[in-house]
CSV table of C-alpha atoms in Angstrom, one decimal:
chain,number,residue,atom,x,y,z
A,778,MET,CA,-7.0,20.9,-15.8
A,779,SER,CA,-4.2,21.7,-18.2
A,780,GLU,CA,-2.6,19.2,-20.7
A,781,LYS,CA,-2.4,15.5,-19.8
A,782,PRO,CA,1.0,14.5,-18.3
A,783,ILE,CA,1.1,11.3,-20.3
A,784,THR,CA,-0.5,10.4,-23.6
A,785,GLY,CA,-0.2,7.0,-25.2
A,786,GLU,CA,2.5,4.7,-23.7
A,787,LYS,CA,6.0,5.8,-22.9
A,788,ARG,CA,8.9,3.5,-21.9
A,789,ALA,CA,11.1,5.1,-19.3
A,790,PHE,CA,14.1,4.3,-17.1
A,791,MET,CA,13.7,6.0,-13.7
A,792,THR,CA,13.7,5.7,-9.9
A,793,GLY,CA,10.7,4.4,-8.0
A,794,ASN,CA,10.2,7.8,-6.4
A,795,GLU,CA,10.0,9.3,-9.9
A,796,VAL,CA,7.5,6.6,-10.9
A,797,VAL,CA,5.2,7.5,-7.9
A,798,ALA,CA,5.2,11.2,-8.9
A,799,TRP,CA,4.3,10.4,-12.5
A,800,ALA,CA,1.6,7.9,-11.3
A,801,ALA,CA,0.0,10.6,-9.1
A,802,LEU,CA,0.0,13.0,-12.0
A,803,ALA,CA,-1.5,10.3,-14.3
A,804,ALA,CA,-4.2,9.6,-11.6
A,805,GLY,CA,-5.2,13.2,-11.6
A,806,ALA,CA,-4.0,14.0,-8.1
A,807,ASP,CA,-4.7,17.7,-7.3
A,808,ILE,CA,-2.2,18.3,-4.5
A,809,MET,CA,0.5,16.6,-2.5
A,810,TYR,CA,1.2,17.6,1.1
A,811,GLY,CA,4.5,16.4,2.5
A,812,TYR,CA,7.5,16.7,4.7
A,813,PRO,CA,11.0,15.5,3.7
A,814,ILE,CA,12.2,12.2,5.0
A,815,THR,CA,14.6,9.7,3.3
A,816,PRO,CA,14.0,7.6,1.3
A,817,GLN,CA,10.8,9.2,0.0
A,818,ASN,CA,12.1,12.8,-0.6
A,819,GLU,CA,12.3,12.6,-4.4
A,820,ILE,CA,8.6,11.9,-4.7
A,821,MET,CA,8.2,15.5,-3.5
A,822,HIS,CA,11.1,16.7,-5.7
A,823,TYR,CA,9.7,15.1,-8.9
A,824,TRP,CA,6.1,16.2,-8.1
A,825,THR,CA,7.1,19.8,-7.6
A,826,ARG,CA,9.3,19.8,-10.7
A,827,GLN,CA,6.4,18.7,-12.9
A,828,ILE,CA,3.3,20.4,-11.4
A,829,PRO,CA,3.7,23.9,-12.8
A,830,LYS,CA,3.1,22.4,-16.3
A,831,TYR,CA,-0.1,20.7,-15.2
A,832,GLY,CA,-1.7,23.1,-12.8
A,833,ARG,CA,-1.3,20.9,-9.7
A,834,LYS,CA,-0.3,22.0,-6.2
A,835,PHE,CA,2.2,21.2,-3.4
A,836,LEU,CA,2.4,22.3,0.2
A,837,GLN,CA,5.5,21.5,2.4
A,838,THR,CA,4.4,21.4,6.0
A,839,GLU,CA,6.4,21.7,9.2
A,840,ASP,CA,6.3,18.0,10.1
A,841,GLU,CA,4.5,14.7,9.3
A,842,LEU,CA,1.6,15.3,11.6
A,843,SER,CA,0.9,18.5,9.7
A,844,ALA,CA,1.4,16.7,6.3
A,845,GLY,CA,-1.2,14.1,7.4
A,846,PHE,CA,-3.7,16.5,8.7
A,847,THR,CA,-3.5,18.9,5.7
A,848,THR,CA,-4.0,15.8,3.4
A,849,VAL,CA,-7.1,15.1,5.4
A,850,GLY,CA,-8.2,18.7,4.9
A,851,GLY,CA,-7.5,18.5,1.2
A,852,VAL,CA,-9.8,15.5,0.9
A,853,LEU,CA,-12.5,17.2,3.0
A,854,ALA,CA,-12.4,20.0,0.4
A,855,GLY,CA,-12.9,17.5,-2.4
A,856,LEU,CA,-9.4,17.3,-3.7
A,857,LYS,CA,-7.6,14.2,-4.8
A,858,ALA,CA,-4.9,14.6,-2.1
A,859,PHE,CA,-2.0,12.5,-1.2
A,860,THR,CA,1.2,12.4,0.9
A,861,ALA,CA,4.3,10.2,1.2
A,862,THR,CA,6.5,9.3,4.1
A,863,ALA,CA,8.8,6.7,5.7
A,864,GLY,CA,10.0,5.3,9.0
A,865,PRO,CA,9.5,7.8,11.9
A,866,GLY,CA,7.4,9.9,9.6
A,867,ASN,CA,5.0,7.0,9.2
A,868,THR,CA,4.8,6.7,13.0
A,869,LEU,CA,3.8,10.4,13.2
A,870,MET,CA,1.3,10.1,10.4
A,871,GLN,CA,-0.7,7.5,12.3
A,872,GLU,CA,-2.7,10.1,14.2
A,873,PRO,CA,-4.1,11.9,11.1
A,874,LEU,CA,-4.5,8.5,9.3
A,875,SER,CA,-6.5,7.2,12.3
A,876,MET,CA,-8.7,10.3,11.9
A,877,ALA,CA,-9.1,9.5,8.2
A,878,GLU,CA,-10.1,5.9,9.2
A,879,MET,CA,-12.7,7.1,11.7
A,880,MET,CA,-14.2,9.7,9.3
A,881,ARG,CA,-13.9,7.4,6.2
A,882,LEU,CA,-11.7,9.8,4.3
A,883,PRO,CA,-10.0,8.6,1.0
A,884,VAL,CA,-6.5,9.7,1.9
A,885,VAL,CA,-3.7,8.2,-0.2
A,886,THR,CA,-0.3,7.6,1.4
A,887,VAL,CA,2.9,6.3,-0.2
A,888,VAL,CA,5.3,4.7,2.3
A,889,GLN,CA,8.9,4.0,1.3
A,890,GLN,CA,10.0,1.7,4.2
A,891,ARG,CA,13.4,2.3,5.9
A,892,GLY,CA,15.2,0.4,8.7
A,893,GLY,CA,13.7,0.5,12.2
A,894,PRO,CA,13.0,1.0,15.0
A,895,SER,CA,13.3,4.8,15.2
A,896,THR,CA,15.8,6.5,12.9
A,897,ALA,CA,17.8,3.2,12.4
A,898,THR,CA,18.8,3.3,8.7
A,899,VAL,CA,17.6,5.4,5.8
A,900,ILE,CA,18.1,2.5,3.4
A,901,TYR,CA,15.5,-0.3,3.4
A,902,SER,CA,13.3,-2.7,5.3
A,903,GLN,CA,9.9,-4.3,5.5
A,904,GLN,CA,9.5,-3.3,9.1
A,905,GLU,CA,6.6,-0.9,8.6
A,906,VAL,CA,4.1,-3.7,7.7
A,907,THR,CA,2.4,-3.8,11.1
A,908,LEU,CA,2.4,0.0,11.4
A,909,THR,CA,0.9,0.5,8.0
A,910,THR,CA,-1.7,-2.3,8.1
A,911,LEU,CA,-2.8,-1.9,11.7
A,912,GLY,CA,-1.4,1.4,12.9
A,913,GLY,CA,-3.1,4.1,15.0
A,914,ASN,CA,-5.6,3.5,17.8
A,915,GLY,CA,-8.1,1.7,15.6
A,916,GLU,CA,-8.9,-1.5,13.9
A,917,GLY,CA,-6.9,-1.3,10.7
A,918,MET,CA,-9.8,-0.2,8.4
A,919,ARG,CA,-7.4,0.6,5.5
A,920,VAL,CA,-6.2,-0.8,2.2
A,921,VAL,CA,-2.5,-1.6,1.8
A,922,TYR,CA,-0.9,-2.5,-1.5
A,923,SER,CA,2.6,-4.0,-1.6
A,924,PRO,CA,4.2,-3.6,-5.0
A,925,SER,CA,7.4,-5.4,-6.0
A,926,ASN,CA,8.7,-3.5,-9.0
A,927,HIS,CA,8.4,-0.1,-10.7
A,928,GLN,CA,5.6,-1.1,-13.0
A,929,GLU,CA,3.5,-2.1,-10.0
A,930,LEU,CA,4.5,1.1,-8.2
A,931,PHE,CA,3.0,3.0,-11.1
A,932,ASP,CA,-0.1,0.7,-11.5
A,933,TYR,CA,-1.0,0.6,-7.8
A,934,THR,CA,-0.4,4.3,-7.1
A,935,ILE,CA,-3.0,5.0,-9.8
A,936,LYS,CA,-5.3,2.3,-8.4
A,937,SER,CA,-5.0,3.5,-4.8
A,938,PHE,CA,-6.8,6.8,-5.7
A,939,ASN,CA,-9.7,4.8,-7.1
A,940,THR,CA,-9.8,2.3,-4.2
A,941,ALA,CA,-9.7,5.2,-1.7
A,942,TRP,CA,-12.5,7.2,-3.3
A,943,LYS,CA,-14.7,4.3,-4.2
A,944,TYR,CA,-14.7,2.6,-0.7
A,945,ARG,CA,-13.8,5.7,1.4
A,946,PHE,CA,-11.0,4.0,3.4
A,947,PRO,CA,-7.5,5.3,3.7
A,948,THR,CA,-5.3,3.6,1.1
A,949,PHE,CA,-1.6,3.0,1.2
A,950,VAL,CA,1.1,2.0,-1.3
A,951,LEU,CA,3.8,0.2,0.7
A,952,GLY,CA,7.1,0.5,-1.1
A,953,ASP,CA,10.6,0.5,0.3
A,954,GLY,CA,13.9,2.3,0.1
A,955,TYR,CA,15.3,-0.1,-2.5
A,956,GLN,CA,12.3,0.5,-4.9
A,957,ALA,CA,12.4,4.2,-4.1
A,958,LYS,CA,16.1,4.7,-5.1
A,959,MET,CA,16.8,2.1,-7.8
A,960,ARG,CA,16.3,2.8,-11.5
A,961,GLU,CA,14.3,0.3,-13.6
A,962,SER,CA,12.3,0.2,-16.8
A,963,VAL,CA,8.7,1.1,-16.6
A,964,THR,CA,5.8,1.7,-19.1
A,965,LEU,CA,4.1,5.0,-18.3
A,966,TYR,CA,0.6,5.4,-19.7
A,967,ASP,CA,-2.6,7.4,-19.5
A,968,PRO,CA,-5.0,5.4,-17.4
A,969,GLU,CA,-8.1,6.6,-19.2
A,970,GLU,CA,-6.7,5.4,-22.5
A,971,LYS,CA,-6.3,1.9,-20.9
A,972,GLY,CA,-10.0,2.0,-20.0
A,973,ILE,CA,-9.6,3.0,-16.3
A,974,THR,CA,-12.5,5.1,-15.2
A,975,PHE,CA,-11.6,7.4,-12.3
A,976,VAL,CA,-14.0,7.8,-9.4
A,977,THR,CA,-14.8,11.5,-9.2
A,978,PRO,CA,-13.9,13.1,-5.9
A,979,GLU,CA,-16.5,15.1,-4.1
A,980,ARG,CA,-16.5,17.7,-1.4
A,981,TYR,CA,-17.3,16.7,2.1
A,982,VAL,CA,-17.5,20.4,3.2
A,983,GLY,CA,-18.5,23.6,1.4
A,984,LYS,CA,-21.1,22.0,-0.8
A,985,PRO,CA,-23.6,24.5,-2.4
A,986,GLY,CA,-27.0,25.1,-0.8
A,987,THR,CA,-28.3,25.3,2.7
A,988,PRO,CA,-27.8,22.2,4.9
A,989,GLY,CA,-31.2,20.8,5.9
A,990,VAL,CA,-33.0,22.8,3.3
A,991,ASP,CA,-31.4,22.2,-0.1
A,992,ARG,CA,-29.5,19.1,0.9
A,993,ASP,CA,-28.9,16.7,3.8
A,994,PRO,CA,-26.4,18.2,6.2
A,995,GLY,CA,-22.9,16.6,6.2
A,996,HIS,CA,-22.0,15.1,9.5
A,997,TYR,CA,-18.4,14.1,9.7
A,998,ARG,CA,-17.1,13.1,13.1
A,999,ASN,CA,-14.1,11.6,14.7
A,1000,THR,CA,-15.4,11.9,18.3
A,1001,TYR,CA,-18.4,10.4,20.0
A,1002,ASN,CA,-20.1,11.0,23.4
A,1003,THR,CA,-21.2,7.5,24.3
A,1004,GLU,CA,-19.7,4.0,24.0
A,1005,GLU,CA,-22.9,2.7,22.4
A,1006,GLU,CA,-22.8,5.4,19.7
A,1007,LEU,CA,-19.2,4.6,18.8
A,1008,PHE,CA,-19.9,0.9,18.8
A,1009,GLU,CA,-22.8,1.3,16.4
A,1010,VAL,CA,-20.7,3.5,14.0
A,1011,LEU,CA,-17.8,1.0,14.0
A,1012,GLN,CA,-20.1,-2.0,13.3
A,1013,GLN,CA,-21.1,-0.2,10.0
A,1014,HIS,CA,-17.4,0.4,9.2
A,1015,PHE,CA,-16.6,-3.3,9.8
A,1016,ALA,CA,-19.5,-4.4,7.6
A,1017,ASP,CA,-18.4,-2.1,4.8
A,1018,PHE,CA,-14.8,-3.3,5.1
A,1019,GLU,CA,-15.9,-6.9,5.0
A,1020,LYS,CA,-18.1,-6.3,2.0
A,1021,MET,CA,-15.2,-4.5,0.2
A,1022,ALA,CA,-12.5,-7.1,1.0
A,1023,PRO,CA,-13.3,-9.7,-1.8
A,1024,GLU,CA,-13.4,-6.8,-4.3
A,1025,VAL,CA,-9.9,-5.4,-3.4
A,1026,ILE,CA,-8.0,-8.5,-2.3
A,1027,GLU,CA,-5.1,-9.3,-4.7
A,1028,TYR,CA,-2.5,-12.1,-4.6
A,1029,SER,CA,-0.5,-14.3,-6.9
A,1030,GLN,CA,0.6,-17.9,-6.7
A,1031,GLU,CA,2.5,-20.3,-8.8
A,1032,SER,CA,3.4,-24.1,-8.7
A,1033,VAL,CA,1.5,-24.6,-5.5
A,1034,GLU,CA,-0.5,-27.7,-6.5
A,1035,ASP,CA,2.1,-30.3,-5.7
A,1036,ALA,CA,4.5,-28.1,-3.6
A,1037,ASP,CA,6.2,-29.5,-0.5
A,1038,VAL,CA,7.4,-26.0,0.3
A,1039,ILE,CA,5.5,-22.8,-0.4
A,1040,ILE,CA,7.5,-19.6,-0.1
A,1041,ILE,CA,5.6,-16.6,1.1
A,1042,GLY,CA,7.0,-13.1,0.4
A,1043,HIS,CA,5.7,-9.6,-0.5
A,1044,GLY,CA,7.0,-6.4,-2.0
A,1045,VAL,CA,10.6,-6.3,-3.3
A,1046,VAL,CA,11.5,-9.6,-1.5
A,1047,PHE,CA,9.0,-11.3,-3.9
A,1048,ARG,CA,11.4,-10.8,-6.7
A,1049,GLY,CA,13.9,-13.1,-5.0
A,1050,VAL,CA,11.1,-15.6,-4.1
A,1051,ARG,CA,9.9,-15.8,-7.7
A,1052,ASP,CA,13.4,-16.4,-9.1
A,1053,ALA,CA,14.1,-19.0,-6.4
A,1054,VAL,CA,11.0,-21.0,-7.3
A,1055,LYS,CA,11.9,-21.0,-11.0
A,1056,GLU,CA,15.5,-22.2,-10.1
A,1057,LEU,CA,14.3,-24.8,-7.7
A,1058,ARG,CA,11.7,-26.2,-10.1
A,1059,GLU,CA,14.3,-26.5,-12.8
A,1060,GLU,CA,16.2,-28.7,-10.3
A,1061,GLY,CA,13.1,-30.9,-9.9
A,1062,LEU,CA,12.2,-29.7,-6.4
A,1063,LYS,CA,8.6,-29.3,-5.5
A,1064,VAL,CA,8.5,-25.6,-4.5
A,1065,GLY,CA,5.9,-22.9,-5.2
A,1066,TYR,CA,5.1,-19.4,-4.0
A,1067,PHE,CA,2.3,-17.4,-2.6
A,1068,ARG,CA,2.5,-13.6,-2.7
A,1069,PRO,CA,0.0,-11.3,-1.0
A,1070,ILE,CA,-0.3,-8.1,-3.0
A,1071,THR,CA,-2.9,-6.6,-0.6
A,1072,LEU,CA,-1.5,-6.9,3.0
A,1073,ARG,CA,-4.8,-5.4,4.2
A,1074,PRO,CA,-7.3,-6.8,3.6
A,1075,PHE,CA,-5.2,-10.0,3.5
A,1076,PRO,CA,-5.9,-12.9,1.1
A,1077,ALA,CA,-6.6,-15.2,4.1
A,1078,GLU,CA,-9.0,-17.8,2.6
A,1079,GLN,CA,-6.7,-18.2,-0.5
A,1080,LEU,CA,-3.7,-18.9,1.7
A,1081,LYS,CA,-5.4,-21.1,4.2
A,1082,ALA,CA,-6.5,-23.4,1.4
A,1083,LEU,CA,-2.8,-24.1,0.7
A,1084,ALA,CA,-1.7,-24.5,4.3
A,1085,THR,CA,-2.4,-28.2,4.5
A,1086,GLN,CA,-0.9,-31.2,6.4
A,1087,GLY,CA,2.7,-32.0,5.5
A,1088,ARG,CA,3.5,-28.7,3.8
A,1089,LYS,CA,6.0,-26.2,4.9
A,1090,LEU,CA,5.4,-22.5,4.5
A,1091,LEU,CA,8.7,-20.6,4.3
A,1092,ILE,CA,8.1,-16.9,5.1
A,1093,ALA,CA,10.8,-14.6,3.7
A,1094,GLU,CA,10.7,-11.0,4.9
A,1095,SER,CA,13.0,-8.1,5.8
A,1096,ALA,CA,11.4,-7.9,9.2
A,1097,GLN,CA,11.3,-10.0,12.4
A,1098,GLY,CA,8.0,-11.7,11.6
A,1099,GLN,CA,5.6,-8.9,10.7
A,1100,LEU,CA,4.4,-10.7,7.5
A,1101,ALA,CA,4.4,-13.9,9.5
A,1102,ARG,CA,1.9,-12.4,12.0
A,1103,LEU,CA,-0.5,-11.7,9.2
A,1104,VAL,CA,0.1,-15.2,7.8
A,1105,LYS,CA,-0.5,-16.9,11.2
A,1106,ASP,CA,-3.7,-14.9,11.7
A,1107,ALA,CA,-4.9,-15.9,8.2
A,1108,ILE,CA,-4.2,-19.7,8.5
A,1109,TYR,CA,-5.2,-20.2,12.1
A,1110,GLY,CA,-6.2,-23.8,12.7
A,1111,ALA,CA,-4.3,-25.0,9.6
A,1112,THR,CA,-1.7,-27.7,9.9
A,1113,ALA,CA,1.2,-26.5,7.7
A,1114,GLU,CA,4.5,-25.9,9.4
A,1115,ILE,CA,5.8,-22.3,9.4
A,1116,VAL,CA,9.5,-21.9,8.7
A,1117,PRO,CA,10.8,-18.4,9.4
A,1118,MET,CA,13.4,-16.5,7.2
A,1119,PHE,CA,13.5,-13.2,9.0
A,1120,ARG,CA,16.2,-10.6,8.0
A,1121,PRO,CA,15.0,-7.3,9.5
A,1122,GLY,CA,16.4,-4.2,7.7
A,1123,VAL,CA,18.4,-6.1,5.1
A,1124,GLY,CA,17.6,-7.4,1.7
A,1125,ILE,CA,17.0,-11.1,0.8
A,1126,THR,CA,18.6,-12.6,-2.3
A,1127,THR,CA,17.5,-15.4,-4.6
A,1128,GLU,CA,20.6,-17.4,-3.6
A,1129,GLN,CA,19.7,-17.1,0.1
A,1130,ILE,CA,16.2,-18.3,-0.5
A,1131,VAL,CA,17.4,-21.2,-2.6
A,1132,ALA,CA,19.9,-22.2,0.2
A,1133,LYS,CA,17.2,-22.0,2.8
A,1134,VAL,CA,14.7,-24.1,0.9
A,1135,LYS,CA,17.4,-26.8,0.3
A,1136,GLU,CA,18.1,-26.8,4.0
A,1137,VAL,CA,14.4,-27.2,4.8
A,1138,LEU,CA,14.0,-30.0,2.3
């Protein structure tokens, strides 16, 4: 590999898409496969602009199905490969990503959510939560990080490569069109200088030696002949996922101990949630927040512990209850009241959250 893309720490002011490209470079990604779709296009632009200096590669495919399957191929060849998409592209990607799920391939995908369903808007939403966490014809054996700012976009894009290669589940960074396009301050750094040790990728196919003589043969399948055989394989996947969950689950919470209302939000909406809690606390109102950082696996036990009698959980999201479904599943049997604040395809401001909380109280 040529020179390091980042040495030491560098303060920068850039778009979220640019941040993702720098993070992938810093993480040692070898190749990006992609197809243009707004609002993720500039990830491809910034990646291709930088890679000649650092000996990395890029392949533009004819559509998102191809982008997904070529990323799968890159991983099988032992490359740290990634792709990025949005909206209808994310829909198409579900077939190759289901294959990655079945074959336990560490594919990394960055999703910059846009309005839905279908083409809808190219601007923003949180309407790809269900698709990204539980998409495809499988059981959602994947890891999904939901960053809320440019620093987290950088940190979690780097982290996603390690999570994917350590646990061998497809891993997603679920951003959105606002984060993709806006400019914000960020500290870029060399992960290894921060003590982050990278999991070394390894080939699935094309290993040296004769299979069955010099080494065990590789047996990578996404198709099975009998129901029982598939059932057995899936049981192992579920066990691995369950064992992994406590190690990868991330969340944050504040002022929840005495709160009458706990606001739940993720991604860019969390910024409004955090500021609303600060403002409401200053007014003497008992309000806290709970923020899932991993939407899959979800911090279910941690949230359920807070969903007690007499409390209200206000769920703020730019979708019609996609986060709410994850929350309801997590707290099933708990007695807290759920208050929806659903604004599909549009942003949610601090002022709107404050007003809603006052209405609820």
